[in-house]
PDB file of C-alpha atoms in Angstrom:
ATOM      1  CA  UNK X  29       0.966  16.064  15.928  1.00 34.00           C
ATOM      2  CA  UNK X  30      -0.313  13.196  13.589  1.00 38.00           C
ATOM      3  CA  UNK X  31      -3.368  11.792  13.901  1.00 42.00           C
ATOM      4  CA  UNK X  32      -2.038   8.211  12.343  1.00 43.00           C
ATOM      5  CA  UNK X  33       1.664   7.142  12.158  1.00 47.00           C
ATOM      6  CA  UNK X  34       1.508   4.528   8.771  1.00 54.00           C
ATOM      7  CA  UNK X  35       3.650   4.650   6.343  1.00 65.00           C
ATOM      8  CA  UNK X  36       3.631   7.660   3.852  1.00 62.00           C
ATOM      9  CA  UNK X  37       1.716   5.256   1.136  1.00 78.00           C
ATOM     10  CA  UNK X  38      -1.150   4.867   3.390  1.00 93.00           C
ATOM     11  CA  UNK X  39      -3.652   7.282   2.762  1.00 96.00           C
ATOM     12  CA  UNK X  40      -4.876   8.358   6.384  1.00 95.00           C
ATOM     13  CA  UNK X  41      -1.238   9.364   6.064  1.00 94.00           C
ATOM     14  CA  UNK X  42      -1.293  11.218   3.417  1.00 95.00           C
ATOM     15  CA  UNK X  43      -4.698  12.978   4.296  1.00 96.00           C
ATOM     16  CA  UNK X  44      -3.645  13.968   7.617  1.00 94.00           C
ATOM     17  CA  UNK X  45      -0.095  15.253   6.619  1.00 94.00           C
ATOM     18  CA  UNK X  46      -1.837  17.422   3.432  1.00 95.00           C
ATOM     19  CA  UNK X  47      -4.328  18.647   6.375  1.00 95.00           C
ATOM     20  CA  UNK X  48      -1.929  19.217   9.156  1.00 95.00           C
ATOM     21  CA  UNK X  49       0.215  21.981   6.741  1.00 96.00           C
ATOM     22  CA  UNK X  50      -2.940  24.580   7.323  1.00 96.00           C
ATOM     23  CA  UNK X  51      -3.673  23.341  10.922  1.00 96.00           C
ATOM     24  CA  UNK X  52      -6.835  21.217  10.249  1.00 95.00           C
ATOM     25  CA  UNK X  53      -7.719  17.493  10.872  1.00 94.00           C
ATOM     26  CA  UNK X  54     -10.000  15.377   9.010  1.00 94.00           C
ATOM     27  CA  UNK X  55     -13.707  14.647   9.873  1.00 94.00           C
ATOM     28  CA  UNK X  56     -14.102  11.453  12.081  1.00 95.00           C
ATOM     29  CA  UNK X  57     -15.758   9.909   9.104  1.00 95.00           C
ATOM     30  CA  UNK X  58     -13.217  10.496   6.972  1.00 95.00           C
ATOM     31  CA  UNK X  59     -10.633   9.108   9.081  1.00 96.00           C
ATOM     32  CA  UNK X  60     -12.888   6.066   9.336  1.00 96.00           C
ATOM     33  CA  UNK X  61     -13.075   5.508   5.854  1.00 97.00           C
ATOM     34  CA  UNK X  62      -9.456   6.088   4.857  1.00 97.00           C
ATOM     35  CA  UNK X  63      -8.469   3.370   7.561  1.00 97.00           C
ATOM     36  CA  UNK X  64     -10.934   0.832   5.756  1.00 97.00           C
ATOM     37  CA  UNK X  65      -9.128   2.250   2.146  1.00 97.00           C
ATOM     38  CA  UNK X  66      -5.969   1.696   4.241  1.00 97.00           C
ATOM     39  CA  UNK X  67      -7.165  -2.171   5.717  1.00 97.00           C
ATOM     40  CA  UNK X  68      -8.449  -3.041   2.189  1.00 97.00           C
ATOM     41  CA  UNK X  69      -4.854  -1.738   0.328  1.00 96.00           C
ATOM     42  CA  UNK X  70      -2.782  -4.155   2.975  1.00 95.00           C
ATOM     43  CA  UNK X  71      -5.315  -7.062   2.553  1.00 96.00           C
ATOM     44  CA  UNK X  72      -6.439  -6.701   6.315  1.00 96.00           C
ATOM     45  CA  UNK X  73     -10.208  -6.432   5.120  1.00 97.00           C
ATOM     46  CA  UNK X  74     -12.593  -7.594   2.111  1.00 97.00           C
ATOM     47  CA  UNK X  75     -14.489  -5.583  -0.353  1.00 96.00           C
ATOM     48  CA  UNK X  76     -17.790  -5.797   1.303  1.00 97.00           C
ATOM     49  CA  UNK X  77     -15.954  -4.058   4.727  1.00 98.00           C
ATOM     50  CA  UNK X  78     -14.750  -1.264   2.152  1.00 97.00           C
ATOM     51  CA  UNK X  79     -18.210  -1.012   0.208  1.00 97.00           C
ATOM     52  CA  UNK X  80     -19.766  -0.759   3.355  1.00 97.00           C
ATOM     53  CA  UNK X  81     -17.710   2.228   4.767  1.00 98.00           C
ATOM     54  CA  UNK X  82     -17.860   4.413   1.344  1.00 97.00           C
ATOM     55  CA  UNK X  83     -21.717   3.902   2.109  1.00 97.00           C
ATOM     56  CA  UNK X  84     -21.041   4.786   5.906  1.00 97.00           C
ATOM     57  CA  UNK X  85     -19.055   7.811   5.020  1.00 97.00           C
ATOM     58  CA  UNK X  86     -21.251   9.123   2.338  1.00 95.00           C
ATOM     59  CA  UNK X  87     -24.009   8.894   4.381  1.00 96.00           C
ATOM     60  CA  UNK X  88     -22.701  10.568   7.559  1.00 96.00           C
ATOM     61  CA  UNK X  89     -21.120  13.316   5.423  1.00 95.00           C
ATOM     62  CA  UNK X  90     -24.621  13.893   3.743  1.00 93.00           C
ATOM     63  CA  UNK X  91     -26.517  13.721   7.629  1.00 94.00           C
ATOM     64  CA  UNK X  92     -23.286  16.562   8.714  1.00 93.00           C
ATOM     65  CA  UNK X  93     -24.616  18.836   6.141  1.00 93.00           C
ATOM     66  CA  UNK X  94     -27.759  18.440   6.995  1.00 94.00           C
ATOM     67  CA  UNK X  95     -27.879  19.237  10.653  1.00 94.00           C
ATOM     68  CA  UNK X  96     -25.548  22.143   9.554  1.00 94.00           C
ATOM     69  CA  UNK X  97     -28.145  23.111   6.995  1.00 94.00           C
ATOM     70  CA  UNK X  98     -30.846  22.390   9.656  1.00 95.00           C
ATOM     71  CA  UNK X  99     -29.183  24.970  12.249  1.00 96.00           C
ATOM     72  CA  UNK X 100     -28.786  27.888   9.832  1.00 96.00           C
ATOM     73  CA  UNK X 101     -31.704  27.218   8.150  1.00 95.00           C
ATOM     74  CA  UNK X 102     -30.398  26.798   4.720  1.00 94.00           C
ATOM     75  CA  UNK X 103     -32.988  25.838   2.327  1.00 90.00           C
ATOM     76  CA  UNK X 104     -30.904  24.006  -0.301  1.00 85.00           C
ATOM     77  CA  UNK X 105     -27.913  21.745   0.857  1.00 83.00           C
ATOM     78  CA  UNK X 106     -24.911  22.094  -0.648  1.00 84.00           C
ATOM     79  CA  UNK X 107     -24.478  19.025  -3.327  1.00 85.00           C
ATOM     80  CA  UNK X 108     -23.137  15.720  -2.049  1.00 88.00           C
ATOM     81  CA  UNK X 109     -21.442  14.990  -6.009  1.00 87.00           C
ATOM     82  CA  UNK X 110     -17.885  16.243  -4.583  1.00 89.00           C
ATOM     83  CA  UNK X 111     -17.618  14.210  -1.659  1.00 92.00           C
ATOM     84  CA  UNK X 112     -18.777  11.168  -3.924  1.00 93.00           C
ATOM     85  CA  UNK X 113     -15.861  11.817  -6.564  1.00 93.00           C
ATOM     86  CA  UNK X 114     -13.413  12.372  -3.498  1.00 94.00           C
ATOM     87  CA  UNK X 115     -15.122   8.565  -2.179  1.00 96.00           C
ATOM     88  CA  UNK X 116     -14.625   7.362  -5.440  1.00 96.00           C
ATOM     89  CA  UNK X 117     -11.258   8.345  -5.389  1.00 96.00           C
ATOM     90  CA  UNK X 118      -9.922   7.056  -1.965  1.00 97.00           C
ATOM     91  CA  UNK X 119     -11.364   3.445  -2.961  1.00 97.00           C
ATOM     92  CA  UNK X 120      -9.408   3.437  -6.189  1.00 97.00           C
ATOM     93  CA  UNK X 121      -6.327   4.362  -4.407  1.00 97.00           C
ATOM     94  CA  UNK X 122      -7.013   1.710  -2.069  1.00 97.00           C
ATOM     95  CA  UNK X 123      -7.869  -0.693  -4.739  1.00 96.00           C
ATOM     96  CA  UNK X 124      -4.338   0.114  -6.678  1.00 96.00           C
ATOM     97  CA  UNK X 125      -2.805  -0.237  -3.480  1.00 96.00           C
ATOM     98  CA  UNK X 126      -3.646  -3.710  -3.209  1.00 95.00           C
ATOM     99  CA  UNK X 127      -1.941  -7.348  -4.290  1.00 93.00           C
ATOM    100  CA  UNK X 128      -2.283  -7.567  -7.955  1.00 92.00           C
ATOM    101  CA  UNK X 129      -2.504  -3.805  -8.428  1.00 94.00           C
ATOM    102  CA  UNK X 130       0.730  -2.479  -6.330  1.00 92.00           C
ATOM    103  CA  UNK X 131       3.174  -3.633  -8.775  1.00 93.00           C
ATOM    104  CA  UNK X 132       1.357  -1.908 -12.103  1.00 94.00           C
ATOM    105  CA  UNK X 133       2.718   1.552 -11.122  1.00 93.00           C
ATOM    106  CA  UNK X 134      -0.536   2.682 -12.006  1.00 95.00           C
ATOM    107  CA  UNK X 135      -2.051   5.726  -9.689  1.00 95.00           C
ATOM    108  CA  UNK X 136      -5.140   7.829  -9.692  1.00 96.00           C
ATOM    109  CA  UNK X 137      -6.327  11.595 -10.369  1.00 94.00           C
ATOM    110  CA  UNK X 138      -9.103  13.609 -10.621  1.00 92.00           C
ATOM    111  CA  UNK X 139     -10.574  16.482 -12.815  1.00 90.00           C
ATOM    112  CA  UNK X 140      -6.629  16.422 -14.472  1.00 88.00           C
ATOM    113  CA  UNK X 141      -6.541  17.362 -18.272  1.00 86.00           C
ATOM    114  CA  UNK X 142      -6.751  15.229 -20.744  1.00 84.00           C
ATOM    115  CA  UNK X 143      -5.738  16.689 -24.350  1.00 84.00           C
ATOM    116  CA  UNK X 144      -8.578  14.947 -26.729  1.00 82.00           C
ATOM    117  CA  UNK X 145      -7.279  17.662 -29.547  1.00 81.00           C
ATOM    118  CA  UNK X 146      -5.407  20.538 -30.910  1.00 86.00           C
ATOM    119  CA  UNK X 147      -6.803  22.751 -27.838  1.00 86.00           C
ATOM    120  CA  UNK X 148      -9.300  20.661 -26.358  1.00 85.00           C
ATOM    121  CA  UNK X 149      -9.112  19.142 -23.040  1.00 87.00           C
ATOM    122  CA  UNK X 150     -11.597  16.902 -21.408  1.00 86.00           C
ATOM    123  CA  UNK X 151     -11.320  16.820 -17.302  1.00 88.00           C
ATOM    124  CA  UNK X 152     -12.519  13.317 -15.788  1.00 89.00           C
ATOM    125  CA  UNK X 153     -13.818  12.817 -12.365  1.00 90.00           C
ATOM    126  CA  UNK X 154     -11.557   9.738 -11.769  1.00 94.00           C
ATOM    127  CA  UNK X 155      -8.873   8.908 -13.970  1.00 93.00           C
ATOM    128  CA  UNK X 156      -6.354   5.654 -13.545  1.00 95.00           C
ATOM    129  CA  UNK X 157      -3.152   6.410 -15.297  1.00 93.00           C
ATOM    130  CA  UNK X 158      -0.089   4.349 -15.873  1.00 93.00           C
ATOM    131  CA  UNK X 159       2.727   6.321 -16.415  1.00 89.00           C
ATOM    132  CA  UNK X 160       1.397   9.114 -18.224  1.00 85.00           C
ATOM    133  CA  UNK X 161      -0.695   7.632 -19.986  1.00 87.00           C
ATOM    134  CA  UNK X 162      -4.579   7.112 -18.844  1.00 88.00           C
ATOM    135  CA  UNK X 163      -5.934   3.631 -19.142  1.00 90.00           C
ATOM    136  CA  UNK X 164      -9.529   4.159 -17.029  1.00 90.00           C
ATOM    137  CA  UNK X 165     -12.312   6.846 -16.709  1.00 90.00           C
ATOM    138  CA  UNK X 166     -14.999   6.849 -14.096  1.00 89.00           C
ATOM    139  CA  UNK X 167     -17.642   9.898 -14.286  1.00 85.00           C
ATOM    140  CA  UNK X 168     -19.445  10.431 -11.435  1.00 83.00           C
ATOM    141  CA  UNK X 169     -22.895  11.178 -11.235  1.00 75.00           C
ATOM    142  CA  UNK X 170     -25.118  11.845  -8.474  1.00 68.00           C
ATOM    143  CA  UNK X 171     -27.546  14.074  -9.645  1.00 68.00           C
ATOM    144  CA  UNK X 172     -28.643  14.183 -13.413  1.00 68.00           C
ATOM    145  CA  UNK X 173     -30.161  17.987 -12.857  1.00 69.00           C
ATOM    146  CA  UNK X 174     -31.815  19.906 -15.774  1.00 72.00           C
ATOM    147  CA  UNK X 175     -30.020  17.153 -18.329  1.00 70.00           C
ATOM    148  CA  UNK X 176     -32.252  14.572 -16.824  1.00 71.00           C
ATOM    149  CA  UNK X 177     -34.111  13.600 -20.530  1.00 75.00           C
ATOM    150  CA  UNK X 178     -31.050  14.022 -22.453  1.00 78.00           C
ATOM    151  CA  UNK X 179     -28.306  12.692 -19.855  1.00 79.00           C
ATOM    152  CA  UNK X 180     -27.733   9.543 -22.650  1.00 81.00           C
ATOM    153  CA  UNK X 181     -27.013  11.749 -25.277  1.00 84.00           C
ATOM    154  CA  UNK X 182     -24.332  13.708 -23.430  1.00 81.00           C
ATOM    155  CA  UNK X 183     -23.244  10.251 -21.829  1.00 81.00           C
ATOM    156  CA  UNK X 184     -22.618   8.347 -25.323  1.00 85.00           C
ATOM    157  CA  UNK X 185     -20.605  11.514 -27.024  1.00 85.00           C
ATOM    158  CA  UNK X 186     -18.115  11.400 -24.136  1.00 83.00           C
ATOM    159  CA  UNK X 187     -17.724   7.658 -24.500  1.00 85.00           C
ATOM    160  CA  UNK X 188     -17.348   8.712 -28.292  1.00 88.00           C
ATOM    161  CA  UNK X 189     -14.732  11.009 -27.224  1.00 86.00           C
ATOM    162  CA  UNK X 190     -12.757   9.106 -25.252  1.00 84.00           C
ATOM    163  CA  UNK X 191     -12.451   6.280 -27.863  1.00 85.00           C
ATOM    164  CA  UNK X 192     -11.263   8.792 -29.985  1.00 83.00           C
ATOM    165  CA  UNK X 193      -8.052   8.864 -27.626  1.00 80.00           C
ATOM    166  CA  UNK X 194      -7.771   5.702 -27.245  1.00 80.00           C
ATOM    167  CA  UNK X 195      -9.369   4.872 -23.709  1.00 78.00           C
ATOM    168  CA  UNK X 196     -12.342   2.599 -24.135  1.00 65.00           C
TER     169      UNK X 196
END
């Protein structure tokens, strides 16, 4: 049984349907968020209501895996960086979902290769692609870890990298 009966475009849909084939159903804060992706794509809310439940979402995801860390007292938490991209990702989809954007038959993807030489592939968090071809990169960072001194370095030779391929 479906949790949410839109239209095959909308995303709750398309989370819940993905879900439903190995019997599970989406967090409640997930199936917050992806109606606010959902009411932002048809034009039913603003970008402050969607900026507002990406922070909501992140936030109750991070204070789940907390208590969950707190009642088998796991010392470290499992990193929050995933859920982020996946965030990242649902408001894009909303965003190309939306008047002015619905028409450009442009979609999005994560961690897909992209060839940047004879063997070489480069794997973007989020990538916005028209066709096959990729116009947009967003990396997502949430934690800089042992590269925090040289994260700039790294940074600037990926921008290099993709300018090589055209995407700048």
């Amino acid at each position: 049984m479906s949790l949410y009966n839109g239209s095959m475009n909308d995303l709750l849909t398309r989370i819940c349907s993905s879900m439903n084939k190995d019997g599970l159903s989406p967090t409640q804060e997930m199936i917050t968020y992806a109606i606010a992706c959902d009411e932002y794509a048809s034009g039913k809310i603003e970008e402050d209501k969607l900026q507002l439940a990406l922070c909501t979402y992140m936030d109750q995801t991070a204070r789940r895996s907390r208590r969950i860390s707190e009642s088998i007292n796991r010392v470290k938490e499992p990193a929050i960086s995933e859920v982020f991209t996946e965030a990242t990702i649902m408001m894009i989809d909303a965003v190309l979902r939306s008047q002015g954007f619905v028409d450009k038959g442009m979609h999005v993807s994560s961690e897909n290769n992209v060839k940047i030489g004879e063997g070489k592939y480069l794997k973007p968090d989020v990538a916005i692609w028209k066709g096959d071809k990729i116009v947009a990169v967003i990396e997502c960072k949430t934690s800089l870890g042992r590269a925090r001194n040289e994260w700039e370095d790294a940074f600037n030779e990926r921008i290099k990298t993709f300018d090589s391929i055209g995407i700048s």
